[in-house]
Amino acid sequence: MHQSSSPHSAMDFHHHPPAGNSPSSSTSSSSSTTPNPNSSSAAAAVATAAITSSSAPSDPMHSWWESISKARSRIHSLSSILDDPSVSLSLSSLADSDRPALSLLSSPHAYAALSSALSSPLSGSGSDPLCHWLYDTFLSSDPHLRLVVFSFLPLISGLYLSRIHSLSSDSPSLPSLAGFEAVLLAIYTAEAKSRAGKPVLVSVPDLSQPSLYHTPRQKISNPNLGKNSVGVLSPPLEPQIAVKSTKRASIVGVALDCYYKQISQMPAWSKLDFCRFVAAWAGRECACERQFDDDDDDSVVSRFSEIRCLENGDRIEDVVDNIAQLRIENGGSGGVGSSGENSDSIGSRIPLPWELLQPALRILGHCLLAPLNSQDVKDMAAVAVRRLYARASHDLVPQAILATRSLIQLDKRSRADAKAAAAAAAIVANSSSNANTPSKAKKPEILLVSK
């Protein structure tokens, strides 16, 4: 078993910096990156930043302008990397906005351009300039720029896992995915540093004891009874300098957990990418995934037909009309319009250990049940959850079966409530329209009375 996904580990990412960027590496240590001491420009930049920060540390206007300037600089560097006149014009308009980082985050055109470049077969290497841009952007202190990197995490993790697990065992050489690994390791290292070697614990109440809203009939003699039990949600994170095959699922799982913490600020197309990858990771269609659905559930049935078309390599309409331009139609780039075997953008079946499946289920739970999500995100998440249930049923994973089955039941209940609310609203609207409609005046009745 090889210790890294490629002969070039994420450490090689430090030795291939793109032009115009200072070399940095988050894979060499768990702390923040440090500039190259041999670079005079980097030393001057650090000295200038130190003088600036010491001169006006508490000036909010200075901090705001510094954040704006940093975001504009990152957008202009991205425009030079993509080197497309139409994309450059669109990015220039984003850079000139009042909040350039948030404008870049909410731009479907920018997401489509970066997705197309990241989905190319040669992307993800240690010399990939886009991976360098994502890596350097994440290391910036601006939280809005970090959100931009988080929005591409489903695409990066999906492409990385699909490619690394779709390689044949007799392949003479593994492709270099050090660029993807460096971005994932940067997120993992930042999370490990924030946890400070402590596990993530969850308090589980003792259901055998009365709650706070009930008065116990007798006093508890044993003081240990009635106390909440503590469960380990995530063990302490160990520092990693490379993506080893034994730690790959844990590193990607931690990165997805960081994505879940910011998911309320993620755009819809980022969530859709994640749901599509999860559906592909779980495997092909199985009858088990439909056993909880009724025959009249048209929305979920239509999503299953769309996934089937994607697997057969057919072209379909996008599930979201507002981001129709996000479809990658270049057959050689592994886009949605390419064949099923070479389509990296929709992933392939991969192993799903609990370290990877647990954060994926949290993200899918948000996509299913969050009220502000679009119906397209909810429908695609419903497909992915049912695929995971079928996969867990075949693999005999009890915790995954319980979690996916619970999400399916919650999804069905929310859909039934939404249908009932829509029917009630239609009845109210119909009755109000009938009440406001003027009726034809009746002729006065004439009674004949005999004298």
GROMACS .gro file of C-alpha atoms in nm:
model
  451
    1MET     CA    1   0.000   0.000   0.000
    2HIS     CA    2   0.145   0.333  -0.100
    3GLN     CA    3   0.175   0.597   0.165
    4SER     CA    4   0.057   0.883  -0.053
    5SER     CA    5  -0.180   0.918  -0.338
    6SER     CA    6   0.101   0.990  -0.580
    7PRO     CA    7   0.480   0.983  -0.605
    8HIS     CA    8   0.463   1.357  -0.546
    9SER     CA    9   0.324   1.410  -0.199
   10ALA     CA   10   0.174   1.734  -0.078
   11MET     CA   11   0.523   1.833   0.034
   12ASP     CA   12   0.614   1.888  -0.331
   13PHE     CA   13   0.356   2.164  -0.345
   14HIS     CA   14   0.608   2.388  -0.170
   15HIS     CA   15   0.865   2.344  -0.444
   16HIS     CA   16   0.645   2.452  -0.735
   17PRO     CA   17   0.511   2.798  -0.654
   18PRO     CA   18   0.322   2.982  -0.925
   19ALA     CA   19   0.465   3.298  -1.073
   20GLY     CA   20   0.394   3.606  -0.869
   21ASN     CA   21   0.307   3.422  -0.546
   22SER     CA   22   0.532   3.378  -0.247
   23PRO     CA   23   0.610   3.012  -0.177
   24SER     CA   24   0.430   2.866   0.122
   25SER     CA   25   0.351   2.525   0.260
   26SER     CA   26   0.099   2.416   0.518
   27THR     CA   27   0.204   2.056   0.483
   28SER     CA   28   0.539   2.092   0.653
   29SER     CA   29   0.401   2.180   0.996
   30SER     CA   30   0.075   2.233   1.178
   31SER     CA   31   0.137   2.603   1.228
   32SER     CA   32   0.084   2.887   0.986
   33THR     CA   33   0.310   2.918   0.685
   34THR     CA   34   0.623   3.132   0.695
   35PRO     CA   35   0.780   3.318   0.405
   36ASN     CA   36   1.091   3.192   0.233
   37PRO     CA   37   1.389   3.350   0.410
   38ASN     CA   38   1.580   3.361   0.081
   39SER     CA   39   1.319   3.587  -0.075
   40SER     CA   40   1.386   3.955  -0.017
   41SER     CA   41   1.045   4.055  -0.152
   42ALA     CA   42   0.873   3.828   0.095
   43ALA     CA   43   1.078   3.972   0.381
   44ALA     CA   44   0.993   4.324   0.271
   45ALA     CA   45   0.625   4.236   0.253
   46VAL     CA   46   0.634   4.097   0.607
   47ALA     CA   47   0.816   4.405   0.736
   48THR     CA   48   0.568   4.638   0.567
   49ALA     CA   49   0.275   4.445   0.709
   50ALA     CA   50   0.427   4.460   1.058
   51ILE     CA   51   0.481   4.836   1.036
   52THR     CA   52   0.130   4.890   0.903
   53SER     CA   53  -0.033   4.678   1.171
   54SER     CA   54   0.162   4.853   1.448
   55SER     CA   55   0.079   5.199   1.318
   56ALA     CA   56  -0.299   5.160   1.313
   57PRO     CA   57  -0.403   4.842   1.491
   58SER     CA   58  -0.744   4.962   1.605
   59ASP     CA   59  -0.855   5.172   1.310
   60PRO     CA   60  -1.168   5.006   1.165
   61MET     CA   61  -1.146   5.203   0.841
   62HIS     CA   62  -0.788   5.087   0.789
   63SER     CA   63  -0.886   4.723   0.851
   64TRP     CA   64  -1.180   4.753   0.613
   65TRP     CA   65  -0.966   4.901   0.335
   66GLU     CA   66  -0.694   4.643   0.391
   67SER     CA   67  -0.950   4.365   0.355
   68ILE     CA   68  -1.089   4.521   0.037
   69SER     CA   69  -0.741   4.560  -0.113
   70LYS     CA   70  -0.646   4.203  -0.029
   71ALA     CA   71  -0.964   4.066  -0.186
   72ARG     CA   72  -0.915   4.272  -0.502
   73SER     CA   73  -0.557   4.152  -0.529
   74ARG     CA   74  -0.666   3.789  -0.502
   75ILE     CA   75  -0.936   3.837  -0.766
   76HIS     CA   76  -0.694   4.003  -1.009
   77SER     CA   77  -0.445   3.720  -0.962
   78LEU     CA   78  -0.723   3.471  -1.033
   79SER     CA   79  -0.811   3.660  -1.349
   80SER     CA   80  -0.452   3.631  -1.471
   81ILE     CA   81  -0.455   3.256  -1.403
   82LEU     CA   82  -0.777   3.184  -1.592
   83ASP     CA   83  -0.668   3.401  -1.888
   84ASP     CA   84  -1.010   3.424  -2.053
   85PRO     CA   85  -1.129   3.764  -2.179
   86SER     CA   86  -1.493   3.709  -2.084
   87VAL     CA   87  -1.402   3.568  -1.743
   88SER     CA   88  -1.149   3.846  -1.684
   89LEU     CA   89  -1.415   4.108  -1.755
   90SER     CA   90  -1.656   3.943  -1.513
   91LEU     CA   91  -1.390   3.913  -1.242
   92SER     CA   92  -1.289   4.278  -1.289
   93SER     CA   93  -1.645   4.386  -1.218
   94LEU     CA   94  -1.642   4.173  -0.904
   95ALA     CA   95  -1.314   4.326  -0.790
   96ASP     CA   96  -1.457   4.678  -0.828
   97SER     CA   97  -1.757   4.605  -0.604
   98ASP     CA   98  -1.787   4.723  -0.244
   99ARG     CA   99  -1.746   4.368  -0.111
  100PRO     CA  100  -1.532   4.186  -0.367
  101ALA     CA  101  -1.482   3.864  -0.168
  102LEU     CA  102  -1.853   3.813  -0.108
  103SER     CA  103  -1.927   3.908  -0.468
  104LEU     CA  104  -1.686   3.638  -0.583
  105LEU     CA  105  -1.852   3.390  -0.348
  106SER     CA  106  -2.200   3.458  -0.486
  107SER     CA  107  -2.101   3.472  -0.854
  108PRO     CA  108  -2.213   3.168  -1.057
  109HIS     CA  109  -1.997   3.279  -1.353
  110ALA     CA  110  -1.680   3.274  -1.142
  111TYR     CA  111  -1.773   2.938  -0.993
  112ALA     CA  112  -1.835   2.797  -1.340
  113ALA     CA  113  -1.499   2.920  -1.467
  114LEU     CA  114  -1.304   2.777  -1.174
  115SER     CA  115  -1.501   2.451  -1.184
  116SER     CA  116  -1.421   2.406  -1.551
  117ALA     CA  117  -1.050   2.461  -1.487
  118LEU     CA  118  -1.040   2.237  -1.179
  119SER     CA  119  -1.222   1.956  -1.361
  120SER     CA  120  -0.960   1.928  -1.634
  121PRO     CA  121  -0.762   1.600  -1.635
  122LEU     CA  122  -0.433   1.783  -1.565
  123SER     CA  123  -0.562   1.973  -1.263
  124GLY     CA  124  -0.470   1.895  -0.906
  125SER     CA  125  -0.094   1.861  -0.955
  126GLY     CA  126   0.166   2.036  -0.749
  127SER     CA  127   0.223   2.291  -1.026
  128ASP     CA  128  -0.146   2.368  -1.080
  129PRO     CA  129  -0.179   2.749  -1.047
  130LEU     CA  130  -0.543   2.723  -0.938
  131CYS     CA  131  -0.450   2.496  -0.648
  132HIS     CA  132  -0.180   2.747  -0.554
  133TRP     CA  133  -0.439   3.025  -0.567
  134LEU     CA  134  -0.683   2.833  -0.345
  135TYR     CA  135  -0.402   2.744  -0.107
  136ASP     CA  136  -0.272   3.100  -0.071
  137THR     CA  137  -0.625   3.240  -0.049
  138PHE     CA  138  -0.711   3.008   0.239
  139LEU     CA  139  -0.396   3.110   0.426
  140SER     CA  140  -0.508   3.473   0.416
  141SER     CA  141  -0.660   3.615   0.731
  142ASP     CA  142  -0.972   3.742   0.558
  143PRO     CA  143  -1.273   3.526   0.657
  144HIS     CA  144  -1.466   3.608   0.340
  145LEU     CA  145  -1.181   3.488   0.119
  146ARG     CA  146  -1.175   3.166   0.316
  147LEU     CA  147  -1.545   3.121   0.243
  148VAL     CA  148  -1.459   3.131  -0.128
  149VAL     CA  149  -1.216   2.842  -0.079
  150PHE     CA  150  -1.473   2.650   0.127
  151SER     CA  151  -1.726   2.682  -0.154
  152PHE     CA  152  -1.496   2.479  -0.380
  153LEU     CA  153  -1.428   2.212  -0.118
  154PRO     CA  154  -1.702   1.973  -0.245
  155LEU     CA  155  -1.553   1.991  -0.594
  156ILE     CA  156  -1.194   1.947  -0.473
  157SER     CA  157  -1.272   1.657  -0.241
  158GLY     CA  158  -1.499   1.496  -0.498
  159LEU     CA  159  -1.243   1.512  -0.777
  160TYR     CA  160  -0.962   1.402  -0.549
  161LEU     CA  161  -1.137   1.097  -0.401
  162SER     CA  162  -1.292   0.992  -0.732
  163ARG     CA  163  -0.959   1.005  -0.913
  164ILE     CA  164  -0.753   0.839  -0.642
  165HIS     CA  165  -0.997   0.547  -0.609
  166SER     CA  166  -1.074   0.503  -0.979
  167LEU     CA  167  -0.712   0.423  -1.068
  168SER     CA  168  -0.639   0.066  -1.168
  169SER     CA  169  -0.401  -0.137  -0.952
  170ASP     CA  170  -0.173  -0.214  -1.246
  171SER     CA  171  -0.125   0.151  -1.335
  172PRO     CA  172   0.246   0.218  -1.398
  173SER     CA  173   0.240   0.556  -1.225
  174LEU     CA  174  -0.009   0.747  -1.015
  175PRO     CA  175  -0.098   1.101  -1.123
  176SER     CA  176   0.021   1.386  -0.909
  177LEU     CA  177  -0.261   1.523  -0.694
  178ALA     CA  178  -0.036   1.722  -0.464
  179GLY     CA  179  -0.227   2.043  -0.539
  180PHE     CA  180  -0.557   1.903  -0.412
  181GLU     CA  181  -0.379   1.746  -0.117
  182ALA     CA  182  -0.215   2.075  -0.019
  183VAL     CA  183  -0.551   2.255  -0.005
  184LEU     CA  184  -0.708   1.974   0.199
  185LEU     CA  185  -0.408   1.963   0.434
  186ALA     CA  186  -0.420   2.341   0.483
  187ILE     CA  187  -0.781   2.315   0.601
  188TYR     CA  188  -0.699   2.012   0.816
  189THR     CA  189  -0.400   2.186   0.976
  190ALA     CA  190  -0.603   2.498   1.057
  191GLU     CA  191  -0.873   2.287   1.222
  192ALA     CA  192  -0.617   2.083   1.416
  193LYS     CA  193  -0.459   2.404   1.542
  194SER     CA  194  -0.796   2.546   1.651
  195ARG     CA  195  -0.885   2.230   1.844
  196ALA     CA  196  -0.550   2.239   2.026
  197GLY     CA  197  -0.527   1.863   2.057
  198LYS     CA  198  -0.867   1.826   2.226
  199PRO     CA  199  -1.146   1.592   2.109
  200VAL     CA  200  -1.492   1.709   2.011
  201LEU     CA  201  -1.732   1.584   2.280
  202VAL     CA  202  -2.109   1.560   2.285
  203SER     CA  203  -2.326   1.539   2.596
  204VAL     CA  204  -2.596   1.270   2.583
  205PRO     CA  205  -2.869   1.307   2.849
  206ASP     CA  206  -2.974   1.009   3.057
  207LEU     CA  207  -3.325   0.926   2.933
  208SER     CA  208  -3.392   0.697   3.229
  209GLN     CA  209  -3.413   0.999   3.460
  210PRO     CA  210  -3.686   1.268   3.467
  211SER     CA  211  -3.616   1.586   3.278
  212LEU     CA  212  -3.578   1.934   3.421
  213TYR     CA  213  -3.948   1.998   3.369
  214HIS     CA  214  -4.055   1.706   3.590
  215THR     CA  215  -4.024   1.671   3.964
  216PRO     CA  216  -3.883   1.335   4.070
  217ARG     CA  217  -4.101   1.147   4.317
  218GLN     CA  218  -3.803   1.040   4.523
  219LYS     CA  219  -3.454   1.167   4.568
  220ILE     CA  220  -3.172   0.999   4.378
  221SER     CA  221  -2.952   0.818   4.626
  222ASN     CA  222  -2.665   0.757   4.385
  223PRO     CA  223  -2.509   1.089   4.275
  224ASN     CA  224  -2.376   0.931   3.955
  225LEU     CA  225  -2.729   0.861   3.833
  226GLY     CA  226  -2.897   1.125   3.626
  227LYS     CA  227  -2.572   1.273   3.495
  228ASN     CA  228  -2.528   1.319   3.124
  229SER     CA  229  -2.296   1.076   2.951
  230VAL     CA  230  -2.022   1.219   2.734
  231GLY     CA  231  -1.951   1.078   2.390
  232VAL     CA  232  -1.656   1.144   2.164
  233LEU     CA  233  -1.781   1.296   1.841
  234SER     CA  234  -1.433   1.338   1.695
  235PRO     CA  235  -1.099   1.223   1.842
  236PRO     CA  236  -0.801   1.461   1.878
  237LEU     CA  237  -0.642   1.550   1.547
  238GLU     CA  238  -0.284   1.449   1.489
  239PRO     CA  239  -0.056   1.675   1.281
  240GLN     CA  240  -0.012   1.551   0.926
  241ILE     CA  241   0.256   1.652   0.677
  242ALA     CA  242   0.129   1.438   0.387
  243VAL     CA  243  -0.189   1.261   0.282
  244LYS     CA  244  -0.115   0.898   0.358
  245SER     CA  245  -0.351   0.630   0.237
  246THR     CA  246  -0.439   0.536   0.596
  247LYS     CA  247  -0.524   0.898   0.689
  248ARG     CA  248  -0.690   1.007   0.366
  249ALA     CA  249  -1.051   0.957   0.478
  250SER     CA  250  -0.986   1.132   0.810
  251ILE     CA  251  -0.824   1.436   0.645
  252VAL     CA  252  -1.102   1.478   0.389
  253GLY     CA  253  -1.363   1.417   0.660
  254VAL     CA  254  -1.221   1.695   0.878
  255ALA     CA  255  -1.221   1.929   0.577
  256LEU     CA  256  -1.587   1.845   0.510
  257ASP     CA  257  -1.666   1.905   0.875
  258CYS     CA  258  -1.515   2.254   0.839
  259TYR     CA  259  -1.734   2.301   0.530
  260TYR     CA  260  -2.038   2.204   0.737
  261LYS     CA  261  -1.958   2.474   0.992
  262GLN     CA  262  -1.982   2.736   0.715
  263ILE     CA  263  -2.259   2.572   0.515
  264SER     CA  264  -2.519   2.840   0.592
  265GLN     CA  265  -2.307   3.084   0.387
  266MET     CA  266  -2.237   2.847   0.099
  267PRO     CA  267  -2.407   2.908  -0.239
  268ALA     CA  268  -2.660   2.661  -0.375
  269TRP     CA  269  -2.436   2.537  -0.657
  270SER     CA  270  -2.170   2.431  -0.408
  271LYS     CA  271  -2.424   2.222  -0.216
  272LEU     CA  272  -2.552   2.071  -0.540
  273ASP     CA  273  -2.200   1.964  -0.633
  274PHE     CA  274  -2.161   1.790  -0.300
  275CYS     CA  275  -2.494   1.606  -0.332
  276ARG     CA  276  -2.403   1.487  -0.683
  277PHE     CA  277  -2.065   1.359  -0.568
  278VAL     CA  278  -2.215   1.175  -0.270
  279ALA     CA  279  -2.471   1.010  -0.495
  280ALA     CA  280  -2.188   0.894  -0.721
  281TRP     CA  281  -1.971   0.784  -0.427
  282ALA     CA  282  -2.247   0.557  -0.301
  283GLY     CA  283  -2.264   0.363  -0.628
  284ARG     CA  284  -2.515   0.291  -0.898
  285GLU     CA  285  -2.890   0.271  -0.864
  286CYS     CA  286  -3.039  -0.007  -0.653
  287ALA     CA  287  -3.397  -0.103  -0.572
  288CYS     CA  288  -3.321  -0.065  -0.200
  289GLU     CA  289  -3.310   0.313  -0.226
  290ARG     CA  290  -3.676   0.333  -0.331
  291GLN     CA  291  -3.832   0.111  -0.065
  292PHE     CA  292  -3.945   0.403   0.155
  293ASP     CA  293  -4.089   0.614  -0.127
  294ASP     CA  294  -4.444   0.615  -0.256
  295ASP     CA  295  -4.521   0.579  -0.624
  296ASP     CA  296  -4.670   0.929  -0.637
  297ASP     CA  297  -4.353   1.101  -0.518
  298ASP     CA  298  -4.278   1.268  -0.850
  299SER     CA  299  -3.998   1.499  -0.732
  300VAL     CA  300  -3.771   1.225  -0.600
  301VAL     CA  301  -3.850   0.999  -0.897
  302SER     CA  302  -3.748   1.273  -1.138
  303ARG     CA  303  -3.417   1.320  -0.956
  304PHE     CA  304  -3.346   0.947  -0.984
  305SER     CA  305  -3.403   0.967  -1.360
  306GLU     CA  306  -3.164   1.263  -1.382
  307ILE     CA  307  -2.891   1.073  -1.196
  308ARG     CA  308  -2.949   0.775  -1.425
  309CYS     CA  309  -2.905   0.997  -1.731
  310LEU     CA  310  -2.578   1.129  -1.588
  311GLU     CA  311  -2.449   0.777  -1.534
  312ASN     CA  312  -2.538   0.678  -1.890
  313GLY     CA  313  -2.351   0.977  -2.027
  314ASP     CA  314  -2.659   1.153  -2.165
  315ARG     CA  315  -2.698   1.528  -2.156
  316ILE     CA  316  -2.976   1.660  -1.935
  317GLU     CA  317  -3.102   1.999  -1.832
  318ASP     CA  318  -2.958   2.147  -1.514
  319VAL     CA  319  -3.163   2.114  -1.199
  320VAL     CA  320  -3.125   2.483  -1.130
  321ASP     CA  321  -3.215   2.730  -1.402
  322ASN     CA  322  -3.017   3.011  -1.239
  323ILE     CA  323  -2.687   2.823  -1.275
  324ALA     CA  324  -2.734   2.661  -1.614
  325GLN     CA  325  -2.396   2.793  -1.717
  326LEU     CA  326  -2.230   2.576  -1.453
  327ARG     CA  327  -2.257   2.266  -1.675
  328ILE     CA  328  -1.913   2.181  -1.813
  329GLU     CA  329  -1.963   2.076  -2.171
  330ASN     CA  330  -1.604   1.998  -2.263
  331GLY     CA  331  -1.592   1.621  -2.306
  332GLY     CA  332  -1.216   1.606  -2.247
  333SER     CA  333  -1.236   1.795  -1.921
  334GLY     CA  334  -1.440   1.536  -1.743
  335GLY     CA  335  -1.749   1.753  -1.722
  336VAL     CA  336  -2.112   1.666  -1.692
  337GLY     CA  337  -2.147   1.641  -2.063
  338SER     CA  338  -1.870   1.387  -2.101
  339SER     CA  339  -1.900   1.015  -2.090
  340GLY     CA  340  -1.979   0.832  -1.773
  341GLU     CA  341  -1.637   0.668  -1.745
  342ASN     CA  342  -1.437   0.988  -1.776
  343SER     CA  343  -1.676   1.218  -1.594
  344ASP     CA  344  -1.477   1.322  -1.288
  345SER     CA  345  -1.719   1.601  -1.205
  346ILE     CA  346  -1.986   1.354  -1.095
  347GLY     CA  347  -1.743   1.118  -0.923
  348SER     CA  348  -1.726   0.741  -0.898
  349ARG     CA  349  -1.791   0.473  -0.637
  350ILE     CA  350  -1.542   0.493  -0.351
  351PRO     CA  351  -1.495   0.338  -0.004
  352LEU     CA  352  -1.702   0.518   0.260
  353PRO     CA  353  -1.554   0.478   0.608
  354TRP     CA  354  -1.730   0.637   0.902
  355GLU     CA  355  -1.472   0.921   0.920
  356LEU     CA  356  -1.591   1.033   0.577
  357LEU     CA  357  -1.954   0.930   0.600
  358GLN     CA  358  -2.029   1.113   0.927
  359PRO     CA  359  -1.962   1.470   0.801
  360ALA     CA  360  -2.125   1.384   0.469
  361LEU     CA  361  -2.448   1.292   0.650
  362ARG     CA  362  -2.442   1.620   0.843
  363ILE     CA  363  -2.412   1.818   0.521
  364LEU     CA  364  -2.689   1.617   0.357
  365GLY     CA  365  -2.909   1.674   0.663
  366HIS     CA  366  -2.871   2.048   0.619
  367CYS     CA  367  -2.940   2.024   0.245
  368LEU     CA  368  -3.256   1.824   0.314
  369LEU     CA  369  -3.409   2.014   0.604
  370ALA     CA  370  -3.281   2.373   0.604
  371PRO     CA  371  -3.580   2.595   0.520
  372LEU     CA  372  -3.385   2.844   0.310
  373ASN     CA  373  -3.248   2.584   0.069
  374SER     CA  374  -3.396   2.570  -0.279
  375GLN     CA  375  -3.612   2.276  -0.377
  376ASP     CA  376  -3.345   2.159  -0.621
  377VAL     CA  377  -3.090   2.125  -0.341
  378LYS     CA  378  -3.342   1.931  -0.131
  379ASP     CA  379  -3.429   1.698  -0.419
  380MET     CA  380  -3.067   1.622  -0.502
  381ALA     CA  381  -2.990   1.565  -0.134
  382ALA     CA  382  -3.285   1.324  -0.116
  383VAL     CA  383  -3.135   1.123  -0.402
  384ALA     CA  384  -2.794   1.116  -0.233
  385VAL     CA  385  -2.937   1.005   0.102
  386ARG     CA  386  -3.131   0.720  -0.057
  387ARG     CA  387  -2.819   0.610  -0.244
  388LEU     CA  388  -2.627   0.607   0.083
  389TYR     CA  389  -2.901   0.402   0.248
  390ALA     CA  390  -2.880   0.142  -0.028
  391ARG     CA  391  -2.500   0.136   0.002
  392ALA     CA  392  -2.514   0.100   0.382
  393SER     CA  393  -2.771  -0.179   0.351
  394HIS     CA  394  -2.543  -0.377   0.121
  395ASP     CA  395  -2.231  -0.305   0.330
  396LEU     CA  396  -2.417  -0.383   0.657
  397VAL     CA  397  -2.312  -0.066   0.842
  398PRO     CA  398  -2.563  -0.027   1.130
  399GLN     CA  399  -2.493   0.338   1.218
  400ALA     CA  400  -2.511   0.441   0.853
  401ILE     CA  401  -2.837   0.251   0.803
  402LEU     CA  402  -2.992   0.419   1.108
  403ALA     CA  403  -2.873   0.767   1.010
  404THR     CA  404  -2.978   0.749   0.644
  405ARG     CA  405  -3.312   0.589   0.727
  406SER     CA  406  -3.385   0.867   0.977
  407LEU     CA  407  -3.300   1.131   0.718
  408ILE     CA  408  -3.528   0.963   0.464
  409GLN     CA  409  -3.817   0.960   0.711
  410LEU     CA  410  -3.759   1.327   0.798
  411ASP     CA  411  -3.748   1.412   0.429
  412LYS     CA  412  -4.075   1.232   0.362
  413ARG     CA  413  -4.242   1.405   0.657
  414SER     CA  414  -4.124   1.749   0.551
  415ARG     CA  415  -4.244   1.687   0.195
  416ALA     CA  416  -4.584   1.573   0.321
  417ASP     CA  417  -4.614   1.882   0.543
  418ALA     CA  418  -4.515   2.108   0.253
  419LYS     CA  419  -4.772   1.943   0.028
  420ALA     CA  420  -5.042   1.979   0.292
  421ALA     CA  421  -4.951   2.345   0.349
  422ALA     CA  422  -4.964   2.410  -0.026
  423ALA     CA  423  -5.303   2.245  -0.052
  424ALA     CA  424  -5.436   2.449   0.241
  425ALA     CA  425  -5.300   2.770   0.089
  426ALA     CA  426  -5.467   2.685  -0.242
  427ILE     CA  427  -5.798   2.631  -0.066
  428VAL     CA  428  -5.769   2.962   0.118
  429ALA     CA  429  -5.674   3.143  -0.201
  430ASN     CA  430  -5.963   2.985  -0.388
  431SER     CA  431  -6.213   3.076  -0.119
  432SER     CA  432  -6.089   3.433  -0.099
  433SER     CA  433  -6.109   3.472  -0.475
  434ASN     CA  434  -6.467   3.343  -0.473
  435ALA     CA  435  -6.558   3.583  -0.193
  436ASN     CA  436  -6.418   3.882  -0.384
  437THR     CA  437  -6.583   3.785  -0.713
  438PRO     CA  438  -6.903   3.991  -0.757
  439SER     CA  439  -7.201   3.770  -0.811
  440LYS     CA  440  -7.480   3.844  -1.057
  441ALA     CA  441  -7.758   4.050  -0.904
  442LYS     CA  442  -8.074   3.855  -0.853
  443LYS     CA  443  -8.405   3.988  -0.973
  444PRO     CA  444  -8.640   4.088  -0.696
  445GLU     CA  445  -8.907   3.830  -0.629
  446ILE     CA  446  -9.262   3.936  -0.714
  447LEU     CA  447  -9.529   3.777  -0.500
  448LEU     CA  448  -9.879   3.768  -0.643
  449VAL     CA  449 -10.137   3.825  -0.376
  450SER     CA  450 -10.504   3.769  -0.456
  451LYS     CA  451 -10.751   4.026  -0.337
   0.00000   0.00000   0.00000
